[in-house]
Amino acid sequence: MAMQAEPVPAAGSGAAQSQGEDVDWSSVDQVAQMVSRTTMGAMQQLWRQHATGMDELGRVYAERMYESHSQTVREIAEVKSFDLRRVLGVLNSFTEATRELVLSILQEIKNRDDEFTQQLYQTTRGAFARNLRSALEARDAWYREKLRGLRQRHDAQLAAVRHAAAVELQQRQMQLKIALARTLAKSTRGENPAALLNMLAARTGTDLGMHSGAAAAPTVTAAGALAIEAASTASGTGAAVGGASAAAGGAAAGAGLLPEAAAVARNSAAAMAAVTAAASAAPAAGLGIGDGAAGGGAMPAAELGPEAAILEELFEDANAADALNRELEASLARANAEMMDLRDKMEAAQAAAQEAAADAAQWRSKWAIESTKTDSIKRESMAIVAKCEEHLTQLQQHHIAEISQRDYLLQRCRDTIAALEARLPAVPAPPAATAMETQRSGALPS
């Protein structure tokens, strides 16, 4: 039993070394190895105690056997004259002491083996469960920290993309406003009225595309063209504005657009009609909006006429509609981003659940394997105990056979002594010197 505990300190030293190593919690094999090493480290002290107890028991057995043998030898040496009964008494005492010593030692070995087997089973089970729980908690903390880092990086990247998109949208809006102001200034001076009409037509198509989709853009452009044609053929400023609004409203209604899209089309058509009227009515030598802005003074509203006020109001309505569209687009983008984020979180949670289920299955299989190993160790221990009991039974049988043989020899000795005593009166007495020598040598007279 002491020889079986020799390789255990090596496993314990490996467990002590594993405490200073870094464990990759994403690797199931490394976590399993760490659990096994720490479990063997917890069993190291138990193995040492058992080995020390077995060595101490062997030493006690050797000392008691040596003392009994020495005592028997001393008692035999003290015999000065041959006395068969005394010699047999000494032999019987030595045999009885040896038998009691062997039986007590074997019984103690059996008790200690049973106790060691039970302690080994309990220690292995408790240490493995404790180390497995610690490993699972550490792996869970590592996985949560990993998910937290991934979520933070994803949020930072998404915020950067949103910020870049917002900056780009602001730049585009600023460029569009600058181009619109320049074109308006040129058209007011009568330099390029067709450019403003084209831009407003394109703007009409863009606004209608936001409300009715990409498929309705060509129809809206056609409606804008009809409004432009109606505005150009109408007589007078009021007739141009009313005709453009009516034409745009009829085209939008004929295209089956939403009320908001129809309103945008009417406003844009009216704006184009007003710009056309202002461009035709403005004197060639008069100052325009662009000249006033460039020269450092603004033209009064009375000189521009009612068309400029209508145009300004229409542009304010268009800006309000653009702001509303931008808010709706931003809310839609936020809703889409939140939906994608929730979808990613749901997929991550499903993947984490699947991985946790796979890890649980692996740990369950490893626990079954370790339980099988523990059961095999217990079966081996029980087999060793059974062998010891069988060996003890054999020793008892051998001892009984030796005692029977001794009784047989004693009976023959008694028979021989009785026969010699029966023949002794017929034999003449030997001389005194011969009798003394015979007594000293311990031989029986023949």
Coordinates of C-alpha atoms in Angstrom, one line a residue:
M1 CA 0.0 0.0 0.0
A2 CA 2.9 2.4 0.7
M3 CA 4.3 1.7 -2.8
Q4 CA 1.1 2.9 -4.5
A5 CA 1.4 6.4 -3.0
E6 CA 4.8 7.1 -4.4
P7 CA 3.8 8.7 -7.7
V8 CA 1.3 11.1 -6.1
P9 CA 3.8 13.9 -5.1
A10 CA 4.6 14.4 -8.8
A11 CA 0.9 15.1 -9.5
G12 CA 0.7 17.4 -6.5
S13 CA 3.8 19.3 -7.7
G14 CA 2.2 19.7 -11.1
A15 CA -0.9 21.1 -9.4
A16 CA 1.3 23.6 -7.5
Q17 CA 3.0 24.7 -10.7
S18 CA -0.4 25.1 -12.5
Q19 CA -1.5 27.7 -10.0
G20 CA 1.1 30.2 -11.3
E21 CA 0.2 29.6 -15.0
D22 CA -2.3 31.6 -17.0
V23 CA -5.3 29.5 -18.1
D24 CA -7.0 30.2 -21.4
W25 CA -10.6 30.2 -20.3
S26 CA -11.8 29.9 -23.9
S27 CA -10.1 26.4 -24.2
V28 CA -12.1 23.6 -22.6
D29 CA -9.1 21.3 -22.6
Q30 CA -7.0 23.8 -20.5
V31 CA -9.8 24.3 -18.1
A32 CA -10.2 20.6 -17.7
Q33 CA -6.5 20.1 -17.2
M34 CA -6.5 22.8 -14.5
V35 CA -9.4 21.2 -12.7
S36 CA -7.6 17.8 -12.8
R37 CA -4.3 19.2 -11.6
T38 CA -5.9 21.1 -8.7
T39 CA -7.9 18.0 -7.7
M40 CA -4.8 15.9 -7.6
G41 CA -3.1 18.6 -5.6
A42 CA -5.9 18.4 -3.0
M43 CA -5.4 14.6 -2.9
Q44 CA -1.6 14.9 -2.3
Q45 CA -1.8 15.4 1.5
L46 CA -4.1 12.4 1.8
W47 CA -1.8 10.2 -0.1
R48 CA 1.2 11.3 2.0
Q49 CA -0.7 10.7 5.3
H50 CA -1.7 7.2 4.1
A51 CA 1.8 6.3 3.0
T52 CA 3.2 7.6 6.4
G53 CA 0.7 5.5 8.3
M54 CA 1.5 2.4 6.3
D55 CA 5.3 3.0 6.9
E56 CA 4.6 3.5 10.6
L57 CA 2.5 0.3 10.8
G58 CA 5.3 -1.7 9.0
R59 CA 7.9 -0.3 11.5
V60 CA 5.7 -1.2 14.5
Y61 CA 5.3 -4.7 13.1
A62 CA 9.0 -5.1 12.5
E63 CA 9.9 -3.9 16.0
R64 CA 7.3 -6.1 17.8
M65 CA 8.4 -9.1 15.7
Y66 CA 12.0 -8.4 16.5
E67 CA 11.2 -8.0 20.2
S68 CA 9.2 -11.2 20.3
H69 CA 11.9 -13.1 18.5
S70 CA 14.6 -11.7 20.8
Q71 CA 12.6 -12.6 23.9
T72 CA 12.1 -16.1 22.6
V73 CA 15.8 -16.5 21.8
R74 CA 16.8 -15.2 25.3
E75 CA 14.3 -17.6 27.0
I76 CA 15.8 -20.6 25.0
A77 CA 19.3 -19.5 25.9
E78 CA 18.4 -19.5 29.6
V79 CA 17.5 -23.2 29.4
K80 CA 20.5 -25.0 31.1
S81 CA 19.1 -28.5 31.1
F82 CA 16.9 -30.1 28.5
D83 CA 13.3 -29.8 29.5
L84 CA 10.9 -30.7 26.7
R85 CA 7.9 -29.1 28.4
R86 CA 9.7 -25.8 28.9
V87 CA 10.9 -25.7 25.3
L88 CA 7.5 -26.5 24.0
G89 CA 6.0 -23.7 26.3
V90 CA 8.5 -21.2 24.8
L91 CA 7.7 -22.3 21.3
N92 CA 3.9 -22.0 22.0
S93 CA 4.4 -18.5 23.5
F94 CA 6.3 -17.4 20.4
T95 CA 3.8 -18.9 18.1
E96 CA 0.9 -17.3 19.9
A97 CA 2.5 -13.9 20.0
T98 CA 3.3 -14.1 16.3
R99 CA -0.2 -15.1 15.5
E100 CA -1.7 -12.3 17.5
L101 CA 0.8 -9.8 16.0
V102 CA 0.0 -10.8 12.4
L103 CA -3.8 -10.8 13.0
S104 CA -3.7 -7.4 14.7
I105 CA -1.5 -5.9 12.0
L106 CA -3.7 -7.3 9.2
Q107 CA -6.8 -6.0 10.9
E108 CA -5.2 -2.6 11.3
I109 CA -4.2 -2.6 7.6
K110 CA -7.8 -3.5 6.6
N111 CA -9.3 -0.7 8.8
R112 CA -6.8 1.8 7.5
D113 CA -7.4 0.7 3.9
D114 CA -11.2 1.1 4.3
E115 CA -10.7 4.5 5.9
F116 CA -8.3 5.6 3.2
T117 CA -10.7 4.5 0.5
Q118 CA -13.6 6.4 2.0
Q119 CA -11.5 9.5 2.5
L120 CA -10.1 9.3 -1.0
Y121 CA -13.6 9.1 -2.5
Q122 CA -14.9 12.0 -0.4
T123 CA -11.8 14.1 -1.1
T124 CA -11.8 13.5 -4.8
R125 CA -15.5 14.2 -5.1
G126 CA -15.4 17.4 -3.0
A127 CA -12.2 18.8 -4.6
F128 CA -13.4 18.1 -8.1
A129 CA -16.8 19.7 -7.4
R130 CA -15.2 22.7 -5.8
N131 CA -12.6 23.2 -8.6
L132 CA -15.2 22.6 -11.3
R133 CA -17.4 25.3 -9.7
S134 CA -14.5 27.8 -9.5
A135 CA -13.5 27.1 -13.1
L136 CA -17.0 27.5 -14.4
E137 CA -17.4 30.8 -12.5
A138 CA -14.1 32.1 -13.8
R139 CA -15.0 31.1 -17.4
D140 CA -18.4 32.8 -17.0
A141 CA -16.8 36.0 -15.8
W142 CA -14.3 35.9 -18.7
Y143 CA -17.1 35.4 -21.2
R144 CA -19.1 38.3 -19.7
E145 CA -16.1 40.5 -19.9
K146 CA -15.5 39.5 -23.5
L147 CA -19.2 40.3 -24.4
R148 CA -18.9 43.7 -22.6
G149 CA -15.8 44.6 -24.6
L150 CA -17.4 43.5 -27.9
R151 CA -20.5 45.6 -27.1
Q152 CA -18.4 48.6 -26.2
R153 CA -16.4 48.4 -29.4
H154 CA -19.6 47.9 -31.4
D155 CA -21.2 50.9 -29.8
A156 CA -18.2 53.1 -30.4
Q157 CA -17.9 52.1 -34.0
L158 CA -21.7 52.7 -34.5
A159 CA -21.4 56.1 -32.9
A160 CA -18.5 57.0 -35.2
V161 CA -20.4 55.9 -38.3
R162 CA -23.5 57.9 -37.2
H163 CA -21.4 61.0 -36.5
A164 CA -19.7 60.8 -39.9
A165 CA -23.1 60.3 -41.6
A166 CA -24.5 63.4 -39.8
V167 CA -21.5 65.5 -40.7
E168 CA -21.8 64.5 -44.4
L169 CA -25.5 65.2 -44.4
Q170 CA -24.9 68.7 -43.0
Q171 CA -22.3 69.4 -45.6
R172 CA -24.6 68.3 -48.4
Q173 CA -27.4 70.4 -47.0
M174 CA -25.1 73.4 -46.8
Q175 CA -23.9 73.0 -50.3
L176 CA -27.5 72.7 -51.5
K177 CA -28.5 75.9 -49.7
I178 CA -25.5 77.8 -51.1
A179 CA -26.3 76.6 -54.7
L180 CA -30.0 77.5 -54.2
A181 CA -29.1 81.0 -53.0
R182 CA -26.7 81.6 -55.9
T183 CA -29.2 80.5 -58.4
L184 CA -31.9 82.6 -56.8
A185 CA -29.7 85.7 -57.0
K186 CA -28.9 85.1 -60.6
S187 CA -32.5 84.4 -61.6
T188 CA -33.7 87.6 -59.8
R189 CA -31.3 89.7 -61.8
G190 CA -32.6 88.0 -65.0
E191 CA -29.3 86.4 -65.8
N192 CA -30.2 82.7 -65.6
P193 CA -34.0 82.1 -64.8
A194 CA -33.9 78.7 -66.4
A195 CA -31.4 77.3 -63.9
L196 CA -33.7 78.1 -61.0
L197 CA -36.6 76.5 -62.7
N198 CA -34.5 73.3 -63.4
M199 CA -33.3 73.3 -59.8
L200 CA -36.8 73.7 -58.4
A201 CA -38.0 70.9 -60.8
A202 CA -35.3 68.6 -59.5
R203 CA -36.1 69.6 -55.9
T204 CA -39.7 68.8 -56.5
G205 CA -38.8 65.4 -57.8
T206 CA -36.5 64.8 -54.7
D207 CA -39.2 65.9 -52.2
L208 CA -41.8 63.8 -53.9
G209 CA -39.4 60.9 -53.9
M210 CA -39.0 61.1 -50.2
H211 CA -42.8 60.8 -49.7
S212 CA -43.9 58.4 -52.4
G213 CA -40.7 56.3 -53.1
A214 CA -38.3 56.0 -55.9
A215 CA -40.9 54.7 -58.3
A216 CA -42.9 57.9 -58.2
A217 CA -40.0 60.2 -59.1
P218 CA -40.4 60.2 -62.9
T219 CA -44.2 61.0 -62.5
V220 CA -43.5 63.9 -60.2
T221 CA -40.9 65.3 -62.6
A222 CA -43.5 65.2 -65.3
A223 CA -46.0 67.0 -63.0
G224 CA -43.3 69.6 -62.4
A225 CA -42.8 70.0 -66.1
L226 CA -46.6 70.5 -66.6
A227 CA -46.5 73.1 -63.9
I228 CA -43.6 74.9 -65.5
E229 CA -45.4 74.9 -68.9
A230 CA -48.6 76.2 -67.3
A231 CA -46.7 78.9 -65.5
S232 CA -44.9 80.0 -68.7
T233 CA -48.1 80.2 -70.8
A234 CA -50.2 81.9 -68.2
S235 CA -50.8 85.7 -68.5
G236 CA -50.0 87.8 -65.4
T237 CA -48.4 87.1 -62.2
G238 CA -51.5 86.0 -60.2
A239 CA -52.7 83.8 -63.1
A240 CA -49.2 82.2 -63.4
V241 CA -49.2 81.4 -59.7
G242 CA -52.7 80.1 -59.7
G243 CA -52.3 78.1 -62.9
A244 CA -49.1 76.5 -61.7
S245 CA -50.6 75.5 -58.4
A246 CA -53.7 74.1 -60.1
A247 CA -51.6 72.3 -62.7
A248 CA -49.3 70.8 -60.0
G249 CA -52.2 69.8 -57.9
G250 CA -53.9 68.1 -60.8
A251 CA -50.8 66.3 -61.8
A252 CA -50.1 65.1 -58.2
A253 CA -53.7 64.0 -57.9
G254 CA -53.5 62.2 -61.2
A255 CA -50.3 60.5 -60.1
G256 CA -52.0 59.2 -56.9
L257 CA -49.6 60.8 -54.5
L258 CA -50.0 61.4 -50.8
P259 CA -51.4 64.8 -49.6
E260 CA -48.0 65.8 -48.2
A261 CA -46.3 65.1 -51.6
A262 CA -49.1 66.9 -53.4
A263 CA -48.6 70.0 -51.2
V264 CA -44.8 69.9 -51.9
A265 CA -45.5 69.7 -55.6
R266 CA -48.0 72.7 -55.4
N267 CA -45.5 74.8 -53.4
S268 CA -42.6 74.0 -55.8
A269 CA -44.7 74.8 -58.9
A270 CA -46.0 78.0 -57.4
A271 CA -42.4 78.9 -56.5
M272 CA -41.3 78.3 -60.1
A273 CA -44.1 80.4 -61.4
A274 CA -43.3 83.2 -59.0
V275 CA -39.6 83.1 -60.0
T276 CA -40.6 83.2 -63.7
A277 CA -42.9 86.2 -63.1
A278 CA -40.3 88.0 -61.1
A279 CA -37.6 87.4 -63.7
S280 CA -39.8 88.7 -66.5
A281 CA -41.1 91.7 -64.5
A282 CA -37.8 92.9 -63.0
P283 CA -36.1 95.8 -64.9
A284 CA -32.9 95.1 -66.6
A285 CA -31.1 97.9 -64.9
G286 CA -32.6 97.3 -61.4
L287 CA -30.6 95.8 -58.5
G288 CA -31.3 92.2 -57.6
I289 CA -30.9 90.2 -54.5
G290 CA -27.5 89.1 -55.5
D291 CA -26.4 92.7 -56.2
G292 CA -27.8 93.9 -52.9
A293 CA -25.9 91.1 -51.1
A294 CA -22.7 91.8 -53.0
G295 CA -23.0 95.6 -52.7
G296 CA -23.5 95.6 -49.0
G297 CA -27.2 96.6 -48.9
A298 CA -30.5 94.6 -49.1
M299 CA -33.4 95.6 -51.5
P300 CA -36.6 96.5 -49.7
A301 CA -39.5 94.1 -50.0
A302 CA -41.7 96.9 -51.7
E303 CA -39.3 97.1 -54.7
L304 CA -39.3 93.3 -55.1
G305 CA -43.0 93.1 -55.3
P306 CA -45.5 90.5 -53.9
E307 CA -43.8 87.7 -55.8
A308 CA -40.7 87.9 -53.6
A309 CA -42.8 87.6 -50.4
I310 CA -44.7 84.6 -51.9
L311 CA -41.4 83.1 -52.9
E312 CA -39.9 83.6 -49.4
E313 CA -43.0 82.0 -47.8
L314 CA -42.8 79.1 -50.2
F315 CA -39.1 78.6 -49.4
E316 CA -39.9 78.7 -45.7
D317 CA -42.6 76.0 -46.2
A318 CA -40.1 74.0 -48.2
N319 CA -37.5 74.3 -45.5
A320 CA -40.0 73.2 -42.8
A321 CA -41.0 70.2 -45.0
D322 CA -37.3 69.4 -45.4
A323 CA -36.7 69.6 -41.6
L324 CA -39.7 67.3 -41.1
N325 CA -38.4 64.9 -43.7
R326 CA -35.0 64.9 -42.1
E327 CA -36.5 64.2 -38.6
L328 CA -38.5 61.4 -40.1
E329 CA -35.5 59.9 -41.8
A330 CA -33.4 60.3 -38.6
S331 CA -36.1 58.5 -36.6
L332 CA -36.4 55.8 -39.2
A333 CA -32.6 55.4 -39.2
R334 CA -32.5 55.2 -35.4
A335 CA -35.3 52.6 -35.4
N336 CA -33.4 50.5 -38.0
A337 CA -30.2 50.8 -36.0
E338 CA -32.0 49.8 -32.8
M339 CA -33.6 46.9 -34.7
M340 CA -30.2 45.7 -36.0
D341 CA -28.7 46.1 -32.6
L342 CA -31.5 44.1 -31.0
R343 CA -31.1 41.5 -33.7
D344 CA -27.3 41.3 -33.1
K345 CA -27.9 41.0 -29.3
M346 CA -30.5 38.2 -29.9
E347 CA -28.0 36.3 -32.1
A348 CA -25.2 36.8 -29.6
A349 CA -27.5 35.6 -26.8
Q350 CA -28.5 32.5 -28.9
A351 CA -24.9 31.8 -29.7
A352 CA -23.9 32.2 -26.0
A353 CA -26.8 29.9 -25.0
Q354 CA -25.7 27.3 -27.5
E355 CA -22.1 27.6 -26.4
A356 CA -23.1 27.3 -22.7
A357 CA -25.2 24.2 -23.5
A358 CA -22.2 22.7 -25.4
D359 CA -19.9 23.5 -22.4
A360 CA -22.4 22.0 -20.0
A361 CA -22.5 18.8 -22.1
Q362 CA -18.7 18.6 -22.2
W363 CA -18.4 19.2 -18.4
R364 CA -21.1 16.6 -17.8
S365 CA -19.2 14.1 -19.9
K366 CA -16.0 14.9 -18.1
W367 CA -17.8 14.6 -14.7
A368 CA -19.0 11.1 -15.8
I369 CA -15.4 10.2 -16.8
E370 CA -14.1 11.4 -13.5
S371 CA -16.8 9.5 -11.6
T372 CA -15.9 6.4 -13.5
K373 CA -12.3 6.8 -12.6
T374 CA -13.2 7.3 -8.9
D375 CA -15.4 4.2 -9.0
S376 CA -12.5 2.3 -10.6
I377 CA -10.2 3.4 -7.8
K378 CA -12.7 2.3 -5.2
R379 CA -13.1 -1.0 -7.0
E380 CA -9.3 -1.5 -7.0
S381 CA -9.2 -0.6 -3.3
M382 CA -11.9 -3.1 -2.6
A383 CA -10.0 -5.7 -4.6
I384 CA -6.8 -5.0 -2.6
V385 CA -8.8 -5.4 0.6
A386 CA -10.3 -8.7 -0.7
K387 CA -6.8 -9.9 -1.5
C388 CA -5.6 -9.0 2.0
E389 CA -8.6 -10.9 3.5
E390 CA -7.9 -13.9 1.3
H391 CA -4.2 -13.7 2.3
L392 CA -5.2 -13.5 6.0
T393 CA -7.5 -16.5 5.6
Q394 CA -4.6 -18.5 4.0
L395 CA -2.3 -17.5 6.8
Q396 CA -4.9 -18.6 9.4
Q397 CA -5.3 -21.9 7.5
H398 CA -1.5 -22.3 7.4
H399 CA -1.3 -21.5 11.1
I400 CA -3.9 -24.1 11.9
A401 CA -2.1 -26.6 9.8
E402 CA 1.2 -25.8 11.6
I403 CA -0.6 -26.2 15.0
S404 CA -2.0 -29.5 13.9
Q405 CA 1.4 -30.7 12.8
R406 CA 2.8 -29.5 16.1
D407 CA 0.2 -31.4 18.0
Y408 CA 0.9 -34.5 16.0
L409 CA 4.7 -34.1 16.8
L410 CA 3.9 -33.6 20.4
Q411 CA 1.8 -36.7 20.6
R412 CA 4.5 -38.7 18.9
C413 CA 7.0 -37.2 21.5
R414 CA 4.7 -38.2 24.3
D415 CA 4.4 -41.7 22.9
T416 CA 8.1 -42.0 22.5
I417 CA 8.7 -40.7 26.1
A418 CA 6.1 -43.1 27.4
A419 CA 7.8 -46.0 25.6
L420 CA 11.2 -45.0 26.8
E421 CA 10.0 -44.6 30.4
A422 CA 8.4 -48.1 30.1
R423 CA 11.8 -49.5 29.0
L424 CA 13.8 -47.5 31.5
P425 CA 13.6 -49.9 34.6
A426 CA 15.0 -52.8 32.5
V427 CA 18.1 -50.9 31.5
P428 CA 21.0 -50.9 34.1
A429 CA 21.9 -47.5 35.6
P430 CA 24.9 -45.9 33.8
P431 CA 27.9 -44.6 35.7
A432 CA 27.7 -41.2 37.4
A433 CA 30.1 -39.5 35.0
T434 CA 28.3 -40.7 32.0
A435 CA 24.9 -39.6 33.4
M436 CA 26.3 -36.1 34.0
E437 CA 27.7 -35.8 30.5
T438 CA 24.4 -37.0 29.1
Q439 CA 22.4 -34.5 31.1
R440 CA 24.7 -31.7 30.0
S441 CA 24.5 -32.6 26.3
G442 CA 20.7 -32.8 26.5
A443 CA 20.4 -36.3 24.8
L444 CA 17.9 -38.8 26.0
P445 CA 19.2 -42.2 27.2
S446 CA 18.6 -44.9 24.7

